[in-house]
Amino acid sequence: MTTRTTAPRRVAPRRVEKETAATTVYHALKRDIVHGVLEPGHKLLIDQIAERYSAGTNPVREALNRLSSERLVDREDLRGFFVPPISLDDFRDIVRTRCWVEGKALEESIRNRTEAWEDAIILANHRLQNTPIHYYEHTEPGMPPPDNSPWEERHRTFHRALIANCGSRHLLRFADELMLLGERYRFISMANSYPRRRSVDEHQAIVDATLAGDTKRAVEALQGQYQLTLKIYEETMSGE
Amino acid sequence: MTTRTTAPRRVAPRRVEKETAATTVYHALKRDIVHGVLEPGHKLLIDQIAERYSAGTNPVREALNRLSSERLVDREDLRGFFVPPISLDDFRDIVRTRCWVEGKALEESIRNRTEAWEDAIILANHRLQNTPIHYYEHTEPGMPPPDNSPWEERHRTFHRALIANCGSRHLLRFADELMLLGERYRFISMANSYPRRRSVDEHQAIVDATLAGDTKRAVEALQGQYQLTLKIYEETMSGE
DNA sequence: AATGAGTAAATAATGTATGATATCGTTTGA
DNA sequence: TCAAACGATATCATACATTATTTACTCATT
């Protein structure tokens, strides 16, 4: 048997991973609900949604049904779908639960720590620090709100990296769900509260304690950040 | 103004709460997957499911989409729906996560304890103790497996009652999801392991510690029960 | 005039049927 | 032995029919 001179390069049997319309609508709806584009309490009319995302009614229904199981839309038989209302109580619940879940997940991640996990945190933190935040105050009046999606994306990645080593798929899934629910409140009510936060320092403190293996300090730093977010939200609410 | 002698008793505008076909199929599928009637790894063909539950394809797709967000069915675009496979690793993850989540929820429930909550636990435990378990060994060969759904129902209610006072809707939702995922393993692989368990004593121990306000002992008793379940599962698996 | 029951029209969710498109298993040909 | 091609099967999307809810209106009663 002779070696081939031209590498046969088996064409990767990569499934093209085509997306169905239902999945496309699912992601679009999810994004628009989390970003507050679709307002809390708003009724989601099938036909409107279908037209909005250029899809049929059937894919829309499938997307809405998926989201209803993630508590990102409310559903009532024969009455339709709604964007879930927001409330201070709900946000308090989300933050508190997130503190428990991610606190535990961080603790376990540190217990199981590996070099690869630590590297991923360093990297995620570095990338996050190098991603600028565009403040609303610096844009001209009448301009659309600034797009911070790169920062948002890296922020999510950073927090996922912290707890990624906890060893529990289910706990990570819960953390992800809660992160999403929490982000919704940030987008809806606190779009412009970035500036008052020394988030770079906060993140650095979490990273330092985590890499030092100081579980107690790391968890407290993480939870402290979430509780600060809640505090700002409460002030924002009472100030209006 | 005189008081009316015949109470007008405004007829409660109680919505009849009709169930759609999609919801009916959703519950039926959920039950059959948890009970292991639909086997792990099995492909869920839309038409088959539709016929099985006497429904159209559309309601079936909606039900499957809901369940996919609860991890009770796996979904792949253009490839269909599947009953999730089971694995020892997955069950370990479920039990461990359940210990964390319910441990925390029980701790918080005790911290916020009220008389109503304690009463509900007493009652749920009492009802559970008075519900007999029908053992497979005691039925004639060839007979269908015994129906323990009353016990299962009360068992669920008991565990929900323990943590109901934790004050977090989201945590309770997670606990519920995990309970369901865990029950699936019990139904699939341990249908006949009831007898070897002194579950009445185990439950009583949890109740005693809980009502005594002994958080540490209560949580350990609760987690101990789950870990015992895992141990039995591991033995069942290796013994076959 | 204001209130409320009853009723009919409009609206929207739900379900059915059908056609389009992708995947999967098999066969055929080099 | 491998790969391309074909046919069978199933998912997905659209169009349409059905059923429930919501709204608007009428009219009797207070």
PDB file of C-alpha atoms (C1' of nucleotides) in Angstrom, chain B residues 10 20-22 55-59 62 78-79, chain C residues 4-5 13-18 21-24:
ATOM      1  CA  ARG B  10     -72.432  35.626  42.735  1.00  0.00           C
ATOM      2  CA  THR B  20     -56.089  21.819  24.971  1.00  0.00           C
ATOM      3  CA  ALA B  21     -55.050  18.673  23.152  1.00  0.00           C
ATOM      4  CA  ALA B  22     -51.445  19.843  23.322  1.00  0.00           C
ATOM      5  CA  ALA B  55     -54.305  13.570  18.701  1.00  0.00           C
ATOM      6  CA  GLY B  56     -53.095  15.450  15.665  1.00  0.00           C
ATOM      7  CA  THR B  57     -49.484  16.007  14.779  1.00  0.00           C
ATOM      8  CA  ASN B  58     -49.551  19.645  15.717  1.00  0.00           C
ATOM      9  CA  PRO B  59     -50.490  19.211  19.387  1.00  0.00           C
ATOM     10  CA  GLU B  62     -46.135  21.384  20.785  1.00  0.00           C
ATOM     11  CA  LEU B  78     -34.703  18.000  11.358  1.00  0.00           C
ATOM     12  CA  ARG B  79     -33.855  14.736  13.100  1.00  0.00           C
TER      13      ARG B  79
ATOM     14  C1'  DG C   4     -75.808  44.783  33.998  1.00  0.00           C
ATOM     15  C1'  DA C   5     -77.446  40.750  31.546  1.00  0.00           C
ATOM     16  C1'  DA C  13     -55.999  30.257  19.482  1.00  0.00           C
ATOM     17  C1'  DT C  14     -56.187  25.555  18.236  1.00  0.00           C
ATOM     18  C1'  DG C  15     -56.376  21.597  15.197  1.00  0.00           C
ATOM     19  C1'  DT C  16     -56.336  19.176  10.471  1.00  0.00           C
ATOM     20  C1'  DA C  17     -54.699  18.264   6.011  1.00  0.00           C
ATOM     21  C1'  DT C  18     -51.377  18.635   2.556  1.00  0.00           C
ATOM     22  C1'  DT C  21     -37.636  19.424   2.099  1.00  0.00           C
ATOM     23  C1'  DA C  22     -34.221  16.813   4.677  1.00  0.00           C
ATOM     24  C1'  DT C  23     -32.545  12.599   6.529  1.00  0.00           C
ATOM     25  C1'  DC C  24     -31.703   7.635   6.567  1.00  0.00           C
TER      26       DC C  24
END
